[in-house]
Structure formats: structure tokens, C-alpha cells
Short mmCIF file of C-alpha atoms and ligand atoms in Angstrom, two decimals:
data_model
loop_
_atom_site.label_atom_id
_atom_site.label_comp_id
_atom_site.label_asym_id
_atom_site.label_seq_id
_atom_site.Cartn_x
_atom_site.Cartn_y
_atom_site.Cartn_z
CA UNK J 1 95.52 155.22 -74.82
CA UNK J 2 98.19 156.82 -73.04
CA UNK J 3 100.49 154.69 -70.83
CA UNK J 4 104.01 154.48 -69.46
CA UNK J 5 105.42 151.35 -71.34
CA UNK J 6 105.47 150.40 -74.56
CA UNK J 7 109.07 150.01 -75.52
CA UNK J 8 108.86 145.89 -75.30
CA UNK J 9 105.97 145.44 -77.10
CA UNK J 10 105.01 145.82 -81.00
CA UNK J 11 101.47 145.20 -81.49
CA UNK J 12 99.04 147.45 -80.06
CA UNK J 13 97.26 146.63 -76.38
CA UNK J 14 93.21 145.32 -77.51
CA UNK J 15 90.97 147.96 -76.33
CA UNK J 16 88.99 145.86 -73.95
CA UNK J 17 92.30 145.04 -72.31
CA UNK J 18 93.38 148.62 -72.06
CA UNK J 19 90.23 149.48 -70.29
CA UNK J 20 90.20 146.72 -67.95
CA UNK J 21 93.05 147.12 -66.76
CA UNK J 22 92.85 151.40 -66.42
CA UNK J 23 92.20 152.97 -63.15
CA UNK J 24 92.05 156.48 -64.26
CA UNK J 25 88.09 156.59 -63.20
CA UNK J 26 88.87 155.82 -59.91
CA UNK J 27 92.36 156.64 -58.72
CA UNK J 28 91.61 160.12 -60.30
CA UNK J 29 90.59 160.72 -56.41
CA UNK J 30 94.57 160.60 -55.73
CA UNK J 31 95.58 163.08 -57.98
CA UNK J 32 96.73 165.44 -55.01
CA UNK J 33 98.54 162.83 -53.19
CA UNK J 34 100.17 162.06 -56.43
CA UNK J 35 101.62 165.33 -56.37
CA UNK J 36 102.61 165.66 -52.67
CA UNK J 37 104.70 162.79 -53.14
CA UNK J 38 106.28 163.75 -56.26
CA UNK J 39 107.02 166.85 -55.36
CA UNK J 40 108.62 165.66 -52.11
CA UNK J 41 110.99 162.90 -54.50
CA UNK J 42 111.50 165.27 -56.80
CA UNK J 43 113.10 167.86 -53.88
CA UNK J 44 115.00 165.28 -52.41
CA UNK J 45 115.91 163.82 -55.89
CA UNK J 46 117.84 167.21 -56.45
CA UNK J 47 119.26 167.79 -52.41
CA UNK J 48 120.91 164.13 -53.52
CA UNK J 49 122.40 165.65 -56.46
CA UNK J 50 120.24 163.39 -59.09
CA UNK J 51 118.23 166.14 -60.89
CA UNK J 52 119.62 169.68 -61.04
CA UNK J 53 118.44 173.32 -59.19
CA UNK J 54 116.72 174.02 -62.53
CA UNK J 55 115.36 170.86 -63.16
CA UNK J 56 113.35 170.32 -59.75
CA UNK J 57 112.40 174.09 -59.96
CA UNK J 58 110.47 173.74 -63.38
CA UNK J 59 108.70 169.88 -62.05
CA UNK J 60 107.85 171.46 -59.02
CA UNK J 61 106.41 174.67 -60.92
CA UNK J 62 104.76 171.95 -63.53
CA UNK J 63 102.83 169.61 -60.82
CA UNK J 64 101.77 172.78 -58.54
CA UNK J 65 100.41 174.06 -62.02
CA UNK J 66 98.97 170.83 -62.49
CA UNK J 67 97.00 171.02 -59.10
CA UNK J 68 95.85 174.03 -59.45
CA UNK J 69 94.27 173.56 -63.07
CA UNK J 70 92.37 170.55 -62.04
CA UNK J 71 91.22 171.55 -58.45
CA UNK J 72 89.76 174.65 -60.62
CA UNK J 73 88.50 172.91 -63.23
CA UNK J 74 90.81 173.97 -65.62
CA UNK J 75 92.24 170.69 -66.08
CA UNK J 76 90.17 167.43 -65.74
CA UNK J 77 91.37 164.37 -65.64
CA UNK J 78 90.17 162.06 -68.57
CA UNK J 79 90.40 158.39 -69.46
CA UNK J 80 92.66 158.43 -72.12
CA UNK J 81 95.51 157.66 -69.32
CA UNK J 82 96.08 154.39 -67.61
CA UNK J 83 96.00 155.62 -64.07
CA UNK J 84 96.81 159.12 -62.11
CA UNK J 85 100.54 158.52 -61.92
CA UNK J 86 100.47 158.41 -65.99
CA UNK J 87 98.15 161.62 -66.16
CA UNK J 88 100.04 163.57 -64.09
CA UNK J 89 103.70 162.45 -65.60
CA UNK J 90 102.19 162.40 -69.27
CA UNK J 91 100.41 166.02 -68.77
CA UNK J 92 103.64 167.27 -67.35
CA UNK J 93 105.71 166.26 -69.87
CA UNK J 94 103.69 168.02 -72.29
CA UNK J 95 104.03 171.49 -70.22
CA UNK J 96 107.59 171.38 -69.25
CA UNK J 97 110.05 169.04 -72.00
CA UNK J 98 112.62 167.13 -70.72
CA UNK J 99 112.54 167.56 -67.21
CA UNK J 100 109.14 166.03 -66.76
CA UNK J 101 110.63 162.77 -67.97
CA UNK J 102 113.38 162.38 -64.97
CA UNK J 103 110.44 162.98 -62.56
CA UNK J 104 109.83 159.25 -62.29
CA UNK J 105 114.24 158.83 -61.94
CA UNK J 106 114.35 156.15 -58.61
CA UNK J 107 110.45 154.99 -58.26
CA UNK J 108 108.35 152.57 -59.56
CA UNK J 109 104.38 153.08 -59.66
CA UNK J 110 104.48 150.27 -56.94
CA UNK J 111 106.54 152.36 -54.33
CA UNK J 112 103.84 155.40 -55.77
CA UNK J 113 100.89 153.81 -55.46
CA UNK J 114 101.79 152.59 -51.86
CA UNK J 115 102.32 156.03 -51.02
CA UNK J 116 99.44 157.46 -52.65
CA UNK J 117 97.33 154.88 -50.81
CA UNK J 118 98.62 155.84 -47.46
CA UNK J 119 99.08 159.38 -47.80
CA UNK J 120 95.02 159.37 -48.72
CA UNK J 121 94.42 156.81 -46.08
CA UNK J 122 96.41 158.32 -43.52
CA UNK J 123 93.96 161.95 -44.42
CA UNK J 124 90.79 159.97 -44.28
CA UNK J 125 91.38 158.61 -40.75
CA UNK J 126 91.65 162.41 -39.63
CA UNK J 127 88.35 162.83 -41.38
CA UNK J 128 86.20 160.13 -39.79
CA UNK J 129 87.86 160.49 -36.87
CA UNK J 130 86.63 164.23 -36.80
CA UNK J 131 83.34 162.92 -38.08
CA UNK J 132 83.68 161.03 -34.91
CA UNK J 133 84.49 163.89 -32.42
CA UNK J 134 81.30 165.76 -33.99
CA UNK J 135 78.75 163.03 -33.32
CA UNK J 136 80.62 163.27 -29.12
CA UNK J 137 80.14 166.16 -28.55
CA UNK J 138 76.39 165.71 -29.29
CA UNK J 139 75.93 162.89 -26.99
CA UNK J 140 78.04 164.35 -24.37
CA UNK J 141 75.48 167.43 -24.35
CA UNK J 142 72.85 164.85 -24.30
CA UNK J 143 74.19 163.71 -21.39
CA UNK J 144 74.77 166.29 -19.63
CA UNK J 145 70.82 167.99 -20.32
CA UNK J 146 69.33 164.25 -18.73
CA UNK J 147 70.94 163.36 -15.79
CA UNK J 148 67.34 162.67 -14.26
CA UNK J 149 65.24 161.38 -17.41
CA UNK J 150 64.24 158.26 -16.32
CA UNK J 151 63.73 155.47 -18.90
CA UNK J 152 63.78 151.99 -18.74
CA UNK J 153 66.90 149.75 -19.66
CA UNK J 154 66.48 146.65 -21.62
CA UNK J 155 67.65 143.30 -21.52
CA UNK J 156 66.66 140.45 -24.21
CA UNK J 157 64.03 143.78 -25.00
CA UNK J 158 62.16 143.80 -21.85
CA UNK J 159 61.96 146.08 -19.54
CA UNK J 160 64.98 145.59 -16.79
CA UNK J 161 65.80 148.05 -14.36
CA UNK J 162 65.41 151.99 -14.62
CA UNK J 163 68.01 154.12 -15.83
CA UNK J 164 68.85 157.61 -17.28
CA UNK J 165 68.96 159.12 -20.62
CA UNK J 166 71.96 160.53 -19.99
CA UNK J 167 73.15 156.95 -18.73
CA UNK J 168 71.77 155.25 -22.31
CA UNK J 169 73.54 157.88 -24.19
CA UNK J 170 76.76 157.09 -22.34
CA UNK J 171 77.05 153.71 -23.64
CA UNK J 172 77.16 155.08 -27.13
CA UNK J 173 80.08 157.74 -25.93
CA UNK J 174 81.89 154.78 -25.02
CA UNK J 175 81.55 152.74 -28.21
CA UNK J 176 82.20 155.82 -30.45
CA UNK J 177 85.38 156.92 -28.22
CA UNK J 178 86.84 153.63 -28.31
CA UNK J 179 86.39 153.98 -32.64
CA UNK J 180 88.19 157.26 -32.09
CA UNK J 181 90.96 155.64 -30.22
CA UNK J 182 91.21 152.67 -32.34
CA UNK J 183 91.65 155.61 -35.49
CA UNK J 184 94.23 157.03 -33.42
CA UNK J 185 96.39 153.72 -32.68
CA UNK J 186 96.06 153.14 -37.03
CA UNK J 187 97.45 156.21 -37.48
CA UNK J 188 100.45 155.28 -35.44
CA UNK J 189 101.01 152.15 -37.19
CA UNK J 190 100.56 152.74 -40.47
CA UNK J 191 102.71 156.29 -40.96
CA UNK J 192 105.54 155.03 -42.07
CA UNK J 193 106.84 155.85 -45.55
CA UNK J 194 106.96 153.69 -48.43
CA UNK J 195 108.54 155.87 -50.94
CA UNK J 196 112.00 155.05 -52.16
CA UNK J 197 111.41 151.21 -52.29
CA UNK J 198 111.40 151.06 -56.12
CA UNK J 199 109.28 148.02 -57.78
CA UNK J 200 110.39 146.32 -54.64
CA UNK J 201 113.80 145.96 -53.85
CA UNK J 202 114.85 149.63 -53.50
CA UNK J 203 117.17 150.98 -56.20
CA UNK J 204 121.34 152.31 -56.87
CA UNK J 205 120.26 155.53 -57.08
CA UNK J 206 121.69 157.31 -53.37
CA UNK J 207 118.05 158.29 -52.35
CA UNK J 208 117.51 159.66 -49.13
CA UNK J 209 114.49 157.77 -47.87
CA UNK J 210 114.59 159.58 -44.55
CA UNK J 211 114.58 163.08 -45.65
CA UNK J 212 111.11 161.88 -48.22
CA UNK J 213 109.70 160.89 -45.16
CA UNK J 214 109.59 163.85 -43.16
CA UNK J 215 108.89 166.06 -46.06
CA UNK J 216 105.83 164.10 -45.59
CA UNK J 217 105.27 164.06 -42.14
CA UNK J 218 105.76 160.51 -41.63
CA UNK J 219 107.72 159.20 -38.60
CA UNK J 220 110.22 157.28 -40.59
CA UNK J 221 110.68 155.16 -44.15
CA UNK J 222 109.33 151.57 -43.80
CA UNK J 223 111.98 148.89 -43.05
CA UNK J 224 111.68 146.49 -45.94
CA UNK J 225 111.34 147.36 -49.31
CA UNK J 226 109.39 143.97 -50.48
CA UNK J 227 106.67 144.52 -47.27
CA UNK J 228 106.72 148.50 -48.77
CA UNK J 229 104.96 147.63 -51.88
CA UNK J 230 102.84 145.03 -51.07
CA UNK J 231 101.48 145.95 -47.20
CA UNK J 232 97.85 147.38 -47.16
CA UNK J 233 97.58 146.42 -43.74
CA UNK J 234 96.68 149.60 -42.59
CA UNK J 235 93.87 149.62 -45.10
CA UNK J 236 92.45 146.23 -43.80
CA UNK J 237 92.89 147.61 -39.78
CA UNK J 238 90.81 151.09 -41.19
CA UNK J 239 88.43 149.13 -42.72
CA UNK J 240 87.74 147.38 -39.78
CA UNK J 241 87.78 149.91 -37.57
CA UNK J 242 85.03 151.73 -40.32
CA UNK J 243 82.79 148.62 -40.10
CA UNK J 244 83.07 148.54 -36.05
CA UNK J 245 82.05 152.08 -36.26
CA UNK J 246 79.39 151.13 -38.98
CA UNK J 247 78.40 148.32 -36.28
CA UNK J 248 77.79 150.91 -33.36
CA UNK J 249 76.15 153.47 -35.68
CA UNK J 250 73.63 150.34 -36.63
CA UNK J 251 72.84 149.31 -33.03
CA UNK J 252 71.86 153.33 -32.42
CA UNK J 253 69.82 153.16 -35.41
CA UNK J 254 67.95 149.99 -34.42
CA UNK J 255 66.88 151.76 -31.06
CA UNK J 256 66.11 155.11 -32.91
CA UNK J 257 63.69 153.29 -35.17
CA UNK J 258 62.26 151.43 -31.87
CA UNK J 259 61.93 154.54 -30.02
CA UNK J 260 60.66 156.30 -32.55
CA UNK J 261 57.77 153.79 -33.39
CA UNK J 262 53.75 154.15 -32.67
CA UNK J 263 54.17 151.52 -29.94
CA UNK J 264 57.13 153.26 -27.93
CA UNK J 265 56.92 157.25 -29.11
CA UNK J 266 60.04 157.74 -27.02
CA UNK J 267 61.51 159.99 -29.48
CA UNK J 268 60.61 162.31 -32.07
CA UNK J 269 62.76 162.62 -35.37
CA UNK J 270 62.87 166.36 -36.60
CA UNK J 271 61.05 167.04 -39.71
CA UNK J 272 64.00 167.59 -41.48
CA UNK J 273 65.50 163.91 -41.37
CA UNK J 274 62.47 162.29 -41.91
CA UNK J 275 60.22 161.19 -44.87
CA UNK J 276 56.90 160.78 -45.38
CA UNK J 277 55.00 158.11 -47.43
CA UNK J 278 53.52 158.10 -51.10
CA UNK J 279 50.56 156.46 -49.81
CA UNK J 280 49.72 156.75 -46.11
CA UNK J 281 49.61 160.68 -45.47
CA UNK J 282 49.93 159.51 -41.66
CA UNK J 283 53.29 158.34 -42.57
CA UNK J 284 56.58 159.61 -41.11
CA UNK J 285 59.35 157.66 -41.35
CA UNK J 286 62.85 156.83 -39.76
CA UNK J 287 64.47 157.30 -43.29
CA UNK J 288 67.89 158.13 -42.05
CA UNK J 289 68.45 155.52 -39.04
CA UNK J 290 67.40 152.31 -41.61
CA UNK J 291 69.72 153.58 -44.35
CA UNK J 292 72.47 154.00 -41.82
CA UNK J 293 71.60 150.49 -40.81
CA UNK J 294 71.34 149.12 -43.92
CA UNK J 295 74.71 150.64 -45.65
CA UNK J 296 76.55 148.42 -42.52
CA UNK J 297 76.63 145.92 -45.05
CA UNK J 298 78.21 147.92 -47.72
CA UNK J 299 81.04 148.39 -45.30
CA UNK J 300 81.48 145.37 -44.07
CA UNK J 301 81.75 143.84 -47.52
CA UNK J 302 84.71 146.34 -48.31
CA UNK J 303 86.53 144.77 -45.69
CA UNK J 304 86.16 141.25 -46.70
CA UNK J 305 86.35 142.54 -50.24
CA UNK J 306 90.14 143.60 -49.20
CA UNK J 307 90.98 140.90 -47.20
CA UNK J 308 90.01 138.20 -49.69
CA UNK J 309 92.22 140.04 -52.59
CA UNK J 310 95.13 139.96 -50.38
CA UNK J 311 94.55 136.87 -48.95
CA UNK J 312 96.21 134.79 -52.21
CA UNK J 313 98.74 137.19 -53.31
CA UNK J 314 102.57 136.18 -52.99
CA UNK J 315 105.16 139.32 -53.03
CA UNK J 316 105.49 141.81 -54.21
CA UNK J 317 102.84 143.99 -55.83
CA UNK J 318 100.73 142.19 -58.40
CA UNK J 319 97.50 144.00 -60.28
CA UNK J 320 95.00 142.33 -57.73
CA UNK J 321 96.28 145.21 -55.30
CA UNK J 322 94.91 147.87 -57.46
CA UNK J 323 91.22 146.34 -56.62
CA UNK J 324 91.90 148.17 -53.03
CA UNK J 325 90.24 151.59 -53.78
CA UNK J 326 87.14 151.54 -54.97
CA UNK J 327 85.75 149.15 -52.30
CA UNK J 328 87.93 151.26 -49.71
CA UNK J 329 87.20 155.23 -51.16
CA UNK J 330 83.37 153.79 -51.19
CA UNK J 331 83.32 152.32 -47.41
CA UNK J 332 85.13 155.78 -46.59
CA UNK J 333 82.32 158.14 -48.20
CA UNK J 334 79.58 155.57 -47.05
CA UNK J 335 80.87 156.27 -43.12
CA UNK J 336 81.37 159.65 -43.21
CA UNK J 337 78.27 160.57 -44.46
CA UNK J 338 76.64 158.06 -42.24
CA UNK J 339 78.42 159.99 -38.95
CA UNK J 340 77.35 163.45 -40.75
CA UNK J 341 73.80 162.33 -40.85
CA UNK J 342 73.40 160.49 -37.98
CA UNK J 343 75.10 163.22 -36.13
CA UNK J 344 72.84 166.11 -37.79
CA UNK J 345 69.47 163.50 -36.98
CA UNK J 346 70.34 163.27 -33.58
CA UNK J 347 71.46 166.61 -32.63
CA UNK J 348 67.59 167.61 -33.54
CA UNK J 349 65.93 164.39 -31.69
CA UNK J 350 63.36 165.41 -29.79
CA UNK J 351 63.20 163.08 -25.72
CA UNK J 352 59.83 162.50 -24.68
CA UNK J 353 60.58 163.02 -21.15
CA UNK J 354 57.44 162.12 -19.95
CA UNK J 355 56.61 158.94 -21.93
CA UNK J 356 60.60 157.70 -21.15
CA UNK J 357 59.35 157.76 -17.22
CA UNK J 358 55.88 156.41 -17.59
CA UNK J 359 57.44 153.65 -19.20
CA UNK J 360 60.23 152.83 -16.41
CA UNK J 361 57.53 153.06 -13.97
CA UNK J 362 55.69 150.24 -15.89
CA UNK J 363 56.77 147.20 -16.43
CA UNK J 364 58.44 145.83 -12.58
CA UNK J 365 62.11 147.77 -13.44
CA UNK J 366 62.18 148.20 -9.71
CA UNK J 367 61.60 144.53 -9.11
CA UNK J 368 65.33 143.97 -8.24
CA UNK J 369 65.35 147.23 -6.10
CA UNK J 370 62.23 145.68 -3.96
CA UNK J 371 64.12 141.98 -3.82
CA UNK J 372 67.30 144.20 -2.30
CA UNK J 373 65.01 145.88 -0.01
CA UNK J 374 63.87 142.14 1.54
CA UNK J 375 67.66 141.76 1.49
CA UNK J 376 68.28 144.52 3.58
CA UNK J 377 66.03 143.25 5.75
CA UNK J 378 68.05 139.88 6.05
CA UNK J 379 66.04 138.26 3.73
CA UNK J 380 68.30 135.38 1.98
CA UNK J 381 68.78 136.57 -2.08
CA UNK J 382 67.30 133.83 -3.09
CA UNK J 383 63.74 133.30 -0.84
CA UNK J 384 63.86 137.69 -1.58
CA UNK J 385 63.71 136.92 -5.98
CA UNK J 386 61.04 133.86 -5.21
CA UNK J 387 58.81 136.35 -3.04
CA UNK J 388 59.29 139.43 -5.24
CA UNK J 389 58.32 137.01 -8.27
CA UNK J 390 55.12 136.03 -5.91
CA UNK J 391 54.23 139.74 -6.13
CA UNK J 392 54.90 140.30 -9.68
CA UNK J 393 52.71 137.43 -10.42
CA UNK J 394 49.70 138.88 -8.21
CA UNK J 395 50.19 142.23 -9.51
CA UNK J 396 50.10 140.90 -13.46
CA UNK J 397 46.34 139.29 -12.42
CA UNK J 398 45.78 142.84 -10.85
CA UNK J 399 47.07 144.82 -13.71
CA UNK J 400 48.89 147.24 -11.30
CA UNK J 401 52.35 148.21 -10.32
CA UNK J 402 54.55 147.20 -7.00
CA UNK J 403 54.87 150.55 -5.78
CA UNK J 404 50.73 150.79 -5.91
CA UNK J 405 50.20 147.91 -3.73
CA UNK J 406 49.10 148.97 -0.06
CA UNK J 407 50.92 147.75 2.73
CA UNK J 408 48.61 145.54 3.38
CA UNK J 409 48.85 143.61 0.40
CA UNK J 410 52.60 143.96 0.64
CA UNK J 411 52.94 142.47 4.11
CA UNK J 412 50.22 139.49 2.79
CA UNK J 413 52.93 138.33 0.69
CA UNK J 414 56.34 139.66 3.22
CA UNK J 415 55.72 140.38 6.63
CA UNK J 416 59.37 141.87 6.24
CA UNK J 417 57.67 145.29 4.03
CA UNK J 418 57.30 148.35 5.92
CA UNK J 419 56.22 151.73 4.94
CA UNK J 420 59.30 152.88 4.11
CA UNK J 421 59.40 150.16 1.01
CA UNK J 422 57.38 153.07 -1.36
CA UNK J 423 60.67 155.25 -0.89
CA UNK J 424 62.90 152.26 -1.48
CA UNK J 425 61.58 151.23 -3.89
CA UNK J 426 60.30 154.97 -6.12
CA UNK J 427 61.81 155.52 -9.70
CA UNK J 428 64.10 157.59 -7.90
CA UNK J 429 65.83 156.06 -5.56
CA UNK J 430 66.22 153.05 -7.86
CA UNK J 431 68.17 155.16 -10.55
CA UNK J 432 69.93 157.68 -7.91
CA UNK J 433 71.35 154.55 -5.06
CA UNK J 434 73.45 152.86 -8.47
CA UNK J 435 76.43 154.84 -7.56
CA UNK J 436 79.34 152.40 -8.65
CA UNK J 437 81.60 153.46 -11.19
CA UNK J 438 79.70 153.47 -14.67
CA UNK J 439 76.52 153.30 -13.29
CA UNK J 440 73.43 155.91 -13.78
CA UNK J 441 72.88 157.48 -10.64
CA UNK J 442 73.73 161.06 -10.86
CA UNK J 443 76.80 161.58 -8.81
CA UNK J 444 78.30 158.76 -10.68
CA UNK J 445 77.14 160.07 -13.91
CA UNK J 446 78.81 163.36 -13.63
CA UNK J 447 81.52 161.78 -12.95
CA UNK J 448 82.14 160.33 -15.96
CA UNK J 449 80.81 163.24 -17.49
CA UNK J 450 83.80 165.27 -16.56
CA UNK J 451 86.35 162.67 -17.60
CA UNK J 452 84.23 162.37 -21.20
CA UNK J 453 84.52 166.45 -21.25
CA UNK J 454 88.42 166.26 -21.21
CA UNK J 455 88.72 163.89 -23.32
CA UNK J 456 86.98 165.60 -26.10
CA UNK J 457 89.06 168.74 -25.25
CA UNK J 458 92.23 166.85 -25.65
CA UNK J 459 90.97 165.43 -28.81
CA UNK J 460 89.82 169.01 -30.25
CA UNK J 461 93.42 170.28 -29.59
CA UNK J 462 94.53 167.43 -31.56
CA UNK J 463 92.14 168.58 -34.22
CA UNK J 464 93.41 171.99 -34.21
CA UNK J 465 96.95 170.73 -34.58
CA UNK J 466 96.57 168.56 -37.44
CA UNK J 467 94.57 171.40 -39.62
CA UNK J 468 97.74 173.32 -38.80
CA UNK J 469 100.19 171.11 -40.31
N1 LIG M 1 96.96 151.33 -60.82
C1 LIG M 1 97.90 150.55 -60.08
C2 LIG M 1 97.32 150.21 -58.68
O1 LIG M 1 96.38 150.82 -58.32
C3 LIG M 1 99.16 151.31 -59.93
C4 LIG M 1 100.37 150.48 -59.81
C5 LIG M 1 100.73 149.89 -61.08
N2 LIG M 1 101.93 149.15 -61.01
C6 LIG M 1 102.21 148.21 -61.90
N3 LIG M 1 103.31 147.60 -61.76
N4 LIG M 1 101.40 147.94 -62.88
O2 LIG M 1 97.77 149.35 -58.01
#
């Protein structure tokens, strides 16, 4: 048992308690962002005239040591201490004397933890979000190789109108640009630095909360000391933004599994991220897109996990707060390894082109087109959608298609049809004629396309930027 406080008490903590209340096993994850921030108060600590030249030289030596030892596995951290912030003070203590003991001069673990926290938080939403920019640029080149695979679009699961791969495939760039923007607007909000607010109301010592804060790239110290240690907003708003990205990567997993069933055969998972069955050598399975689906959940329950701990809790900090990580570093590894997978399964997808097509020209998804075409002909909307219905009927008894009907049978049911109805009316035309903004038709597709292109190159020189700092 090694812990920070002890002077008020004289009998000895009961095991049990001492374990129930340790977070070594998990906050052991923070150990770098430990040392980031102490290193940062311990610098400004000594520019304020609180610790001496010497004094800040040998912590600063002692914690870089520190790093070192355990990111090389000289050093591991073990659960005879508490929680990180005691390992790291405790082992440097033993290495340097003194000096180790005014490391903690000015800050409470409330004020650390809060930073720690954010600091990993803050790292994390540059991870997924690159996760994110990954799994873009393989849909974008998607895109860009099917401008003219026809498949049929869905509505309520039946077939609807014709549309592109390239078009389908869009949708998701949407969804997973809007989770990259969402990251983005987070990471605005939340970095702000809680250092220097002490158990909660700040502290006599002259700190300079501004300088901390830029040693630490953050765009300022928070505003109230109270809100400092007791705000994990910004882990609620990344959790949600995880489980809205969970949400999207579920929706693309339920139509990968679709796709890729006997019925549809759309798509072909790679050998690689697939599995077979113990029993039924025919067997290959969509492994990857159901566990993606099913660890959703997972996520989703870290959010409400975190939201129902805070929901009771008056200020400032109280213990409850330290039940933030291991639902949060959890929903964090479960999403990026989710995007990494996802990403690696769909990058080796094989389209079947030909079956997509076939299907869109089964089915009636150019019903609408043929009920415009009556239209055109000033045909009201309405008598247009009863007489195309007529024809869908008779070709359901017929077993055939619209577009195989002579124009003899099409005239039976419309004078109004004319020859040129087949070229209205083709695959074709239906998918290349939706020009409007968003819609599938090529010219509008590339479009987008281009506009989807710069945005991933802005977003890669962002990248680059923040592996520089
Ligand atoms: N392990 C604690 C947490 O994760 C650190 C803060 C402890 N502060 C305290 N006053 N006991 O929240």
C-alpha cells in the first residue's frame, strides 16, 4: 500500500478498502500524461520563483527518467500504489530526495486528474479522428472507381429507384465526415486547461495558469476553478460523438452482411476478414461487420455509463468521477479498432458489378421514371402513378419487366407511350437524368466528388500538423 495521505489517520486502511478504491490497474494508461503535466507545473513552478533552477532541473531529469524506464520496460507500473499520480510522485521521490516531494507544491490530484483526463482525451480525438480520415479516403476511391455501377436503392428494403455505387458509398462519406467534424468542434471546446485549480478553489501560491497552458498547447486556463475539477463534459460530447460513429459504422455493417448474403451476393468479403464455420465447410462468414455491429452496444453503454455517474454528483470532485476511464479508455479502443477493421474489410470488398445491375433492372426501380415519362406527356401525377401501378400489376402476373413490354402492350394500358419510352425509361437514363445537387447521376456525382477530395486534403494537412507539434 503506497498512498499520498496518511498523516490524519492511525489505524491502517482494510485491504479490501485499499483495493477498491485503487486505480493503479487502470489509470496506469495515463502515466505519460501524468508526466507532461508535471513537468509543465514543475517549469512554471520554478519561472514563478516557487521551486529553485536546481530543483526543477533534477524533477524534470527524474520524471523524463521515469518515462523512459517504463515505456522500455524497465520500469512497470505495479499495484502497490493508489493511482498513477502516487506512482509517479512515490517512484520519484525514491530517485531524486527532497525535490521530488515539492513536485506536488500548488495542485491537488483533482486539478491532475482533470488534466490527465483531457490531455489523453484531447490525443484520442486526433486518433479516431485519423481512424476516421483512413476509412474516407477508402470510400472516396470507391466512389470515384463506380460512377456507373448501377444498383438498386432501398426504401423500407425494397427495391426503389436505381442508383450508383459510387452514389451508396457517398451517403456513408457524409455520415463519417460529419463524425470527423463533430471530433473537430470537441476539440475546440474542450482544450482549455484545468491545471492550477487546486482541489477546487485555486490556491495562494502566485501560479501562472496561463503560461501551464500553453506549455501544453491549450488555448487558455479554464475560467472557474470549481467547473475545472469537476467538468467531464468533453468526455460525455466524445462519447457521443464515438457512439454516433459506432451508429454509422453499424448501419454499414447491416448492409455488408445483406449484401454479402446467398440471397443478394452483391459483395464479396476478402478471405482475409472472413471466417469460416466448425461445421458447415460451405460456410463463410461476415465475422467482422456483426462484431462491429454488435460492439455498438458496448459504446453506447459507456456513454450512459458516464452520464449516469455524473448525473447525481454536486461540486466539486467526489470519487464517483474516477469511474470515468475504464468505460471511456474501453469505448475508445472498441472504436478505433472497429474503424481499423472496418476500414481494412472494406478496402478489400470485392462489387459484383454485374449482379448490382441485374438487380436494379429487376424489381420496377424505374417505375417512377416511366410515371414521369406519362408526365411529360401531360399526364396529371396522379392518373400517371394509378396507370404505371396498372402496369406493374400486369407485369407481376407476367413475371416480366416494364422495359420488356412491347409497345403494344404499353399503349393497351397508355395510349400516351411511344417508342421512345424504352430510352426513357433504360437503367441509364434513370440513374444519369438525377442531376440535382446530391443526387447519383454522374455529372452531379463528380461534383461532389471534387468537393469530398478537398476536404480530405485539408483534413490530411491538419494531420500532418498535429504529428508535428
Ligand atoms: N484516481 C482518482 C480519479 O481517477 C484521482 C483523483 C483523486 N482525488 C481525490 N481527491 N481522491 O478520479
Amino acid at each position: 500500500m503506497a498512498q499520498l495521505w496518511g498523516g490524519r489517520f492511525t489505524g491502517k486502511t482494510d485491504q479490501m478498502v485499499y483495493d477498491f478504491n485503487a486505480s493503479i490497474t487502470f489509470d496506469k494508461r495515463l502515466f505519460k500524461q501524468d508526466i507532461e503535466g508535471s513537468i509543465a507545473h514543475v517549469i512554471m513552478l520554478a519561472r514563478q520563483g516557487i521551486l529553485t533552477g536546481g530543483e526543477k532541473d533534477s524533477i524534470i531529469k527524474g520524471l523524463t527518467g521515469i518515462r523512459n524506464d517504463v515505456e522500455e520496460g524497465r520500469l512497470s507500473i505495479t499495484g502497490e500504489y493508489e493511482d498513477i499520480h502516487s506512482f509517479v510522485e512515490a517512484v520519484l521521490t525514491e530517485r531524486i530526495g527532497e525535490a521530488g516531494k515539492k513536485l506536488h507544491t500548488g495542485r491537488s490530484r483533482n486539478d491532475q486528474v482533470a488534466l490527465d483526463m483531457k490531455l489523453y482525451t484531447r490525443l484520442e480525438v486526433l486518433n479516431v479522428t485519423e481512424c476516421l480520415r483512413e476509412l474516407l479516403e477508402t470510400l472516396l476511391r470507391i466512389m470515384e472507381g463506380n460512377l456507373a455501377t448501377y444498383m438498386p436503392g432501398f426504401t423500407h428494403l425494397q427495391k426503389a429507384q436505381p442508383t450508383t455505387l459510387a452514389h451508396h458509398m457517398g451517403a456513408y462519406f457524409e455520415m463519417f465526415k460529419r463524425d470527423v467534424l463533430r471530433l473537430q468542434d470537441i476539440y475546440k471546446r474542450m482544450n482549455y486547461c484545468p491545471l492550477g485549480s487546486g482541489a477546487f478553489a485555486g490556491t495562494t501560491y502566485p501560479l501562472d495558469r496561463d503560461y501551464t497552458s500553453s506549455l501544453m498547447g491549450f488555448e487558455g486556463p479554464t475560467l472557474n476553478s470549481m467547473d475545472s475539477v469537476a467538468d467531464r463534459d468533453y468526455l460525455i460530447e466524445f462519447l457521443a460523438a464515438l457512439s454516433t460513429i459506432m451508429m454509422h459504422l453499424s448501419r454499414f455493417s447491416e448492409e455488408i452482411i445483406i449484401w454479402n448474403s446467398n440471397e443478394y451476393r452483391f459483395v464479396e468479403i476478402d478471405d482475409g476478414f472472413s471466417t469460416g464455420s466448425s461445421i458447415m465447410p460451405q460456410k463463410k462468414n461476415p465475422d467482422i461487420a456483426e462484431l462491429v455491429r454488435g460492439k455498438t452496444g458496448r459504446v453506447y453503454g459507456a456513454l450512459m455509463s458516464l452520464l449516469t455517474t455524473m448525473k447525481g454528483i454536486p461540486l466539486a470532485y467526489n470519487k464517483d468521477m474516477q469511474e470515468d476511464k475504464e468505460v471511456a479508455f474501453d469505448a475508445i479502443d472498441t472504436v478505433k479498432s472497429c474503424l481499423i477493421l472496418f476500414n481494412g474489410m472494406l478496402s478489400t470488398i470485392r462489387f459484383n458489378h454485374k449482379v448490382m445491375e441485374q438487380s436494379a433492372m429487376r424489381g420496377f426501380t424505374n417505375a417512377t421514371d416511366a410515371a414521369d415519362y406519362l408526365v411529360n406527356r401531360s399526364v396529371p401525377f396522379r392518373d400517371a402513378h394509378e396507370i404505371i401501378g396498372r402496369l406493374v400489376l400486369y407485369c407481376l402476373e407476367k413475371n416480366t419487366s416494364i422495359d420488356a413490354l412491347s409497345l403494344e402492350e404499353l399503349k393497351e394500358i397508355s395510349p400516351v407511350f411511344e417508342a421512345d419510352v424504352y430510352e426513357a425509361i433504360s437503367l441509364k437514363t434513370c440513374v444519369e437524368k438525377r442531376l440535382t445537387v446530391g443526387a447519383p447521376g454522374r455529372e452531379a456525382m463528380e461534383d461532389v466528388i471534387g468537393k469530398n477530395r478537398e476536404f480530405l486534403k485539408a483534413l490530411s494537412e491538419d494531420t500532418n500538423v498535429n504529428n508535428e507539434e
